[in-house]
Coordinates of C-alpha atoms in Angstrom, one line a residue:
M29 CA 128.9 146.2 164.0
F30 CA 129.3 149.0 161.4
S31 CA 126.8 149.5 158.7
H32 CA 127.7 151.0 155.3
A33 CA 125.6 153.9 154.1
Q34 CA 124.0 153.7 150.7
V35 CA 125.3 156.0 148.0
S36 CA 122.3 157.4 146.1
M37 CA 122.4 158.4 142.5
E38 CA 121.1 161.8 143.4
S39 CA 123.8 162.5 145.9
F40 CA 126.4 161.3 143.4
L41 CA 125.1 163.6 140.7
T42 CA 124.5 166.8 142.9
A43 CA 128.1 166.4 144.3
V44 CA 129.2 168.0 141.1
L45 CA 128.4 171.4 142.7
E46 CA 131.2 170.9 145.1
D47 CA 133.8 170.3 142.4
P48 CA 136.7 172.8 142.7
L49 CA 136.2 174.1 139.2
I50 CA 132.5 174.9 139.8
R51 CA 133.4 176.5 143.2
T52 CA 135.9 178.7 141.3
F53 CA 133.2 179.9 139.0
D54 CA 130.9 180.7 141.9
E55 CA 133.7 182.6 143.7
Q56 CA 134.4 184.6 140.6
D57 CA 130.8 185.5 140.2
S58 CA 130.5 186.6 143.9
Y59 CA 133.6 188.8 143.4
L60 CA 132.2 190.4 140.3
N61 CA 128.8 191.0 142.0
A62 CA 130.6 193.7 144.1
S63 CA 131.5 195.6 140.9
P64 CA 135.2 195.9 141.7
Y65 CA 135.8 196.9 138.0
S66 CA 133.9 200.2 138.2
L67 CA 136.0 203.1 137.1
A68 CA 136.2 206.2 139.3
P69 CA 134.9 209.6 137.8
V70 CA 138.4 211.0 138.3
K71 CA 141.1 209.2 136.4
E72 CA 144.1 211.1 137.8
L73 CA 144.8 213.8 140.3
E74 CA 148.1 215.7 139.8
L75 CA 149.7 218.3 142.1
R76 CA 152.1 220.5 140.1
T77 CA 154.5 223.3 141.2
E78 CA 156.7 225.6 139.1
S79 CA 159.3 228.2 139.9
N80 CA 158.7 231.3 137.7
Q81 CA 162.1 232.7 136.5
L82 CA 163.8 230.5 139.2
D83 CA 162.6 233.1 141.7
G84 CA 161.7 231.6 145.1
G85 CA 159.1 234.3 145.7
R86 CA 157.4 233.6 142.4
Q87 CA 156.5 229.9 143.1
E88 CA 153.4 228.7 141.3
Y89 CA 151.1 225.8 142.4
A90 CA 148.6 223.9 140.3
L91 CA 146.1 221.1 140.9
R92 CA 145.3 219.2 137.7
V93 CA 142.4 216.8 137.5
K94 CA 142.0 214.3 134.7
P95 CA 138.4 213.1 134.5
S96 CA 137.5 209.6 133.3
N97 CA 136.1 209.2 129.8
P98 CA 132.4 208.7 130.4
W99 CA 132.1 206.5 127.3
E100 CA 135.0 204.4 128.6
V101 CA 133.2 204.1 132.0
K102 CA 130.1 202.9 130.3
R103 CA 131.9 200.5 128.0
N104 CA 133.9 199.1 130.8
N105 CA 130.8 198.3 132.8
E106 CA 129.2 196.7 129.7
Y107 CA 132.3 194.6 129.2
F108 CA 132.4 193.2 132.7
N109 CA 128.7 192.6 132.7
T110 CA 129.1 190.6 129.5
Y111 CA 132.2 188.8 131.0
Q112 CA 130.1 187.8 134.1
E113 CA 127.4 186.4 131.8
L114 CA 130.0 184.5 129.9
L115 CA 131.3 183.0 133.2
S116 CA 127.8 181.9 134.1
L117 CA 127.4 180.2 130.7
D118 CA 130.9 178.6 131.0
R119 CA 129.9 177.3 134.4
Q120 CA 126.8 175.7 132.9
R121 CA 128.9 174.1 130.1
E122 CA 131.3 172.6 132.6
L123 CA 128.5 171.5 134.8
K124 CA 126.9 169.7 131.9
N125 CA 130.2 167.9 131.0
M126 CA 130.7 166.8 134.6
L127 CA 127.2 165.6 135.0
K128 CA 127.5 163.7 131.7
I129 CA 130.5 161.8 133.0
R130 CA 128.6 161.0 136.2
Y131 CA 125.6 159.7 134.3
E132 CA 127.8 157.5 132.1
T133 CA 129.5 156.2 135.2
I134 CA 126.1 155.2 136.7
I135 CA 125.2 153.4 133.5
E136 CA 128.6 151.6 133.3
W137 CA 128.1 150.5 137.0
T138 CA 124.5 149.2 136.5
Y139 CA 125.6 147.3 133.3
L140 CA 128.5 145.8 135.1
Q141 CA 126.2 144.6 137.9
E142 CA 123.9 143.1 135.3
Q143 CA 126.9 141.4 133.6
K144 CA 128.1 140.0 137.0
T145 CA 124.7 138.5 137.8
L146 CA 124.3 136.9 134.4
K147 CA 127.9 135.6 134.5
E148 CA 127.4 134.1 138.0
D149 CA 124.2 132.5 136.8
D150 CA 125.9 131.1 133.8
Q151 CA 128.8 129.8 135.9
K152 CA 126.3 128.0 138.2
L153 CA 124.7 126.4 135.1
S154 CA 128.1 125.4 133.7
D155 CA 129.1 123.8 137.1
A156 CA 125.7 122.0 137.2
L157 CA 126.2 120.8 133.6
V158 CA 129.7 119.4 134.4
S159 CA 128.4 117.7 137.5
M160 CA 125.5 116.2 135.4
L161 CA 127.9 114.9 132.7
E162 CA 130.1 113.4 135.4
A163 CA 127.1 111.6 136.8
Q164 CA 126.2 110.3 133.2
Q165 CA 129.7 109.0 132.3
F166 CA 128.4 105.4 132.2
S167 CA 125.2 106.2 130.3
S168 CA 124.5 106.6 126.6
F169 CA 124.1 110.4 127.1
F170 CA 127.8 110.9 128.0
D171 CA 130.1 112.5 125.4
A172 CA 133.8 112.7 126.4
N173 CA 134.6 115.5 124.0
E174 CA 131.7 117.6 125.2
Y175 CA 132.8 116.9 128.8
A176 CA 136.4 118.1 128.1
E177 CA 135.1 121.2 126.3
L178 CA 132.9 122.0 129.3
K179 CA 135.7 121.7 131.8
I180 CA 137.8 124.1 129.7
E181 CA 134.9 126.4 129.4
Q182 CA 134.3 126.2 133.2
I183 CA 137.8 127.6 133.8
E184 CA 137.4 130.3 131.2
K185 CA 134.1 131.4 132.8
T186 CA 135.8 131.7 136.2
A187 CA 138.5 133.9 134.7
S188 CA 135.9 136.0 132.9
L189 CA 134.1 136.5 136.1
E190 CA 137.3 137.6 137.8
D191 CA 137.9 140.1 135.1
L192 CA 134.5 141.6 136.0
Y193 CA 135.5 141.9 139.6
F194 CA 138.6 143.7 138.6
E195 CA 136.5 146.1 136.5
E196 CA 134.2 146.7 139.4
D197 CA 137.2 147.6 141.6
K198 CA 138.4 150.1 139.0
L199 CA 134.9 151.6 138.6
I200 CA 134.6 151.9 142.4
N201 CA 137.9 154.0 142.4
T202 CA 136.5 156.1 139.6
I203 CA 133.3 156.8 141.6
A204 CA 135.3 157.6 144.7
K205 CA 137.4 160.1 142.8
L206 CA 134.3 161.8 141.5
Y207 CA 132.5 161.6 144.9
P208 CA 135.0 161.0 147.8
Y209 CA 132.1 160.2 150.2
A210 CA 131.4 157.0 148.2
Q211 CA 134.6 155.5 149.5
N212 CA 133.9 152.4 151.6
Q213 CA 130.2 152.9 151.1
T214 CA 127.6 150.6 149.5
I215 CA 126.7 151.3 145.9
S216 CA 123.6 149.4 145.0
W217 CA 122.6 151.0 141.7
S218 CA 121.0 148.5 139.3
M219 CA 119.5 148.5 135.8
D220 CA 116.1 147.8 137.4
D221 CA 116.3 151.2 139.2
L222 CA 116.8 153.1 135.9
I223 CA 114.1 154.8 133.9
S224 CA 112.0 152.5 131.8
I225 CA 112.6 152.3 128.0
D226 CA 108.9 153.5 127.5
K227 CA 109.4 156.6 129.5
L228 CA 112.8 157.3 128.0
Q229 CA 111.2 157.0 124.6
M230 CA 108.5 159.6 125.5
I231 CA 111.1 162.1 126.7
T232 CA 113.3 161.8 123.6
A233 CA 110.3 162.0 121.3
L234 CA 110.0 165.8 122.1
G235 CA 113.0 166.6 119.9
E236 CA 113.8 170.1 121.3
I237 CA 117.1 171.8 122.0
N238 CA 117.3 174.4 124.8
T239 CA 119.4 177.2 123.2
G240 CA 119.0 179.5 126.2
E241 CA 122.1 178.0 127.9
G242 CA 124.9 175.7 126.9
E243 CA 127.4 175.6 124.1
I244 CA 125.6 177.8 121.6
A245 CA 124.7 180.5 124.1
Y246 CA 128.3 180.4 125.4
R247 CA 129.7 180.9 121.8
E248 CA 127.3 183.7 121.1
K249 CA 128.3 185.4 124.3
K250 CA 132.0 185.1 123.4
I251 CA 131.2 187.1 120.2
A252 CA 129.4 189.7 122.3
L253 CA 132.4 189.9 124.7
A254 CA 134.8 190.4 121.8
K255 CA 132.5 193.2 120.5
S256 CA 132.3 194.8 123.9
E257 CA 136.1 194.6 124.3
M258 CA 136.6 196.3 120.9
A259 CA 134.1 199.0 121.9
L260 CA 136.1 199.5 125.2
E261 CA 139.4 199.9 123.3
K262 CA 137.9 202.6 121.1
T263 CA 136.9 204.7 124.1
N264 CA 140.3 204.2 125.9
I265 CA 141.3 207.8 125.2
D266 CA 142.1 210.6 127.7
M267 CA 139.5 213.4 127.8
G268 CA 142.0 216.1 128.8
Y269 CA 142.3 217.9 132.0
L270 CA 141.0 220.7 134.3
Q271 CA 143.5 222.7 136.2
A272 CA 143.3 225.2 139.0
K273 CA 146.5 227.3 139.4
Y274 CA 147.6 229.5 142.3
E275 CA 150.3 232.3 141.9
Q276 CA 150.9 234.1 145.2
Y277 CA 153.1 236.9 143.8
R278 CA 150.2 238.2 141.8
I279 CA 148.5 239.5 145.0
E280 CA 151.3 242.1 145.2
Q281 CA 150.4 243.2 141.7
D282 CA 146.7 243.6 142.7
R283 CA 145.8 240.7 140.5
S284 CA 143.9 237.5 141.3
P285 CA 146.3 234.7 142.2
W286 CA 143.9 232.1 140.9
S287 CA 143.5 230.9 137.3
I288 CA 141.7 228.0 135.6
G289 CA 143.1 225.9 132.8
L290 CA 141.3 223.5 130.5
G291 CA 142.8 221.0 128.1
V292 CA 140.8 218.8 125.7
T293 CA 142.2 215.8 123.8
I294 CA 141.2 215.7 120.2
P295 CA 141.8 212.0 119.0
I296 CA 142.7 212.5 115.4
F297 CA 144.1 208.9 115.4
N298 CA 143.1 206.2 117.8
P299 CA 146.3 205.0 119.6
N300 CA 144.7 201.6 120.3
K301 CA 144.3 200.4 116.7
N302 CA 146.6 197.4 117.2
K303 CA 144.4 196.2 120.2
I304 CA 141.2 197.0 118.2
T305 CA 142.5 194.8 115.4
Q306 CA 143.3 192.0 117.8
R307 CA 139.8 192.1 119.2
K308 CA 138.3 192.1 115.7
L309 CA 140.3 188.9 115.0
E310 CA 139.0 187.4 118.2
M311 CA 135.5 188.2 117.2
I312 CA 136.0 186.5 113.8
E313 CA 137.4 183.4 115.5
A314 CA 134.4 183.4 117.9
E315 CA 132.0 183.5 115.0
G316 CA 133.7 180.6 113.4
E317 CA 133.5 178.6 116.7
L318 CA 129.8 179.4 116.9
N319 CA 129.2 178.1 113.4
E320 CA 131.1 174.9 114.2
A321 CA 129.2 174.5 117.5
N322 CA 125.9 174.8 115.7
I323 CA 126.8 172.1 113.2
L324 CA 128.2 169.8 115.9
Q325 CA 125.2 170.2 118.2
E326 CA 122.6 169.6 115.5
S327 CA 124.4 166.6 114.0
G328 CA 125.1 165.2 117.5
F329 CA 121.5 165.6 118.6
N330 CA 120.1 164.0 115.4
M331 CA 122.6 161.1 115.7
A332 CA 121.7 160.5 119.3
S333 CA 118.0 160.5 118.5
Q334 CA 118.6 158.0 115.6
K335 CA 120.7 155.8 117.8
I336 CA 117.9 155.6 120.5
K337 CA 115.3 154.7 117.9
Q338 CA 117.5 152.0 116.3
F339 CA 118.6 150.4 119.6
I340 CA 115.0 150.4 120.9
I341 CA 113.8 148.6 117.8
R342 CA 116.5 145.9 118.3
Y343 CA 115.8 145.7 122.0
R344 CA 112.0 145.3 121.5
K345 CA 112.6 142.5 118.9
L346 CA 114.9 140.6 121.3
E347 CA 112.5 141.2 124.2
K348 CA 109.7 139.6 122.3
Q349 CA 111.8 136.6 121.4
L350 CA 112.7 136.1 125.1
E351 CA 109.0 136.4 126.1
S352 CA 108.0 133.9 123.5
M353 CA 110.3 131.3 125.0
D354 CA 108.4 129.8 127.9
V355 CA 111.2 127.9 129.6
D356 CA 109.1 126.5 132.4
A357 CA 106.6 125.0 130.0
L358 CA 109.4 123.6 127.9
A359 CA 111.0 122.1 131.0
K360 CA 107.8 120.4 132.0
R361 CA 107.4 118.8 128.5
L362 CA 111.0 117.6 128.6
Q363 CA 110.5 116.0 132.0
E364 CA 107.5 114.2 130.6
M365 CA 109.6 112.7 127.9
K366 CA 111.3 109.6 129.4
S367 CA 114.0 109.7 126.7
S368 CA 114.9 113.3 127.2
N369 CA 118.4 114.3 128.4
P370 CA 118.3 116.7 131.4
V371 CA 121.5 118.3 129.9
V372 CA 119.3 119.9 127.2
M373 CA 117.4 121.9 129.7
I374 CA 120.5 123.4 131.2
Q375 CA 121.9 124.2 127.7
L376 CA 118.6 125.9 127.0
K377 CA 118.9 128.1 130.1
R378 CA 122.4 129.0 129.1
S379 CA 121.2 130.1 125.7
M380 CA 118.6 132.3 127.5
I381 CA 121.4 133.9 129.5
K382 CA 123.3 134.7 126.3
S383 CA 120.2 136.5 125.0
K384 CA 119.8 138.4 128.3
T385 CA 123.4 139.5 128.1
I386 CA 122.7 140.9 124.6
A387 CA 119.6 142.6 125.9
A388 CA 121.5 144.2 128.8
R389 CA 124.1 145.5 126.3
L390 CA 121.4 147.0 124.1
K391 CA 119.9 148.7 127.2
K392 CA 123.3 150.1 128.1
E393 CA 123.6 151.6 124.6
I394 CA 120.1 153.0 124.8
Y395 CA 120.9 154.7 128.1
L396 CA 124.2 156.1 126.8
A397 CA 122.5 157.5 123.7
Y398 CA 119.8 158.9 125.9
I399 CA 122.4 160.8 128.0
D400 CA 124.0 162.1 124.7
Y401 CA 120.6 163.3 123.6
L402 CA 120.0 165.2 126.9
S403 CA 123.5 166.6 126.7
Y404 CA 123.0 168.0 123.1
A405 CA 119.5 169.2 124.1
E406 CA 121.2 171.2 127.0
M407 CA 118.9 169.5 129.6
L408 CA 121.3 167.9 132.0
Q409 CA 122.4 171.1 133.7
Q410 CA 119.0 172.8 133.9
S411 CA 117.9 174.0 137.3
P412 CA 116.4 172.5 139.4
F413 CA 118.5 169.4 138.9
K414 CA 116.7 166.2 137.9
N415 CA 118.0 162.6 137.9
Y416 CA 117.2 161.8 134.3
L417 CA 118.0 158.1 135.0
S418 CA 115.5 157.6 137.7
Q419 CA 111.9 156.5 137.2
E420 CA 110.4 159.4 139.1
M421 CA 112.9 162.1 137.8
N422 CA 114.0 162.8 141.3

């Protein structure tokens, strides 16, 4: 006998760290940690020779050294440090987006399981109702039209339940693509395992956005990178050269064969004006993206908060209505009434299932809005990871 392992929500969520895109970010970061971009103090070493007056005995030799521009070295280091910080923020953005997809998948799965349970219960009641009407066909309670409608409804409910099984298969494939280990494993996530509405309400009541990481921080760093790149272009100018020259024939003239030459570049016009202009345009574009990101984050955060409040109000109202209906007490009273039709009790239970289906849909919308809220608040990707859908915040 082989037993299937359980797939936990936590393992499904943390598997995002093994995603190829996240691994690529980690590899890039490790590579940049070794500072492969650092410029050497010497930019160019040149060995030169020259024949003076085309006389083989008057050959001249020179060693020319071109030093790196110290401002360029500094700006280059600043640029790649900023680039590495940008990579880290980009990794956090992608991590958040991937986690959001996984959270939404968990919610869809738990809602589907709730639908299945309620549909199966409803089908059992429908079957019982049909059986009861068949048993009453010679009594005054029997209604031929109602019986025909119920038979048709019975077929429709079977088809509807089959649709849910197909949806479940599709969702299993989606989960397996996101988390290959889940293939052929047991997934037992249910809505009962999710965070309570009360606790969820407490978390979302804080109303704070973490601006230290996420979309806004990423957009701000893109502006900083464009500025850093522009500063680097401005310093991308040769400093000049230092040259040591040896002329052997001067020894015969009782003169030193060595001489030193120095050349200094005077940048009257910056040759990189076209690239500087391009970087300036990139910076303006990045500033526009930052403004747009600020607006989208604030509006999205407020909209998610409002949705949560509205859905919870509707859910609480429906919850009270369900609690006020004491089905067991009503069933007892109906049994005491000799003239009562037992069909009424089943129909009452079916109405309860419809209300529970609406309640499950409202819970699903609350959870989805909650994940939107956490996403806009930049909380999903914070370390250490938390399972924001679990009761204990595992």
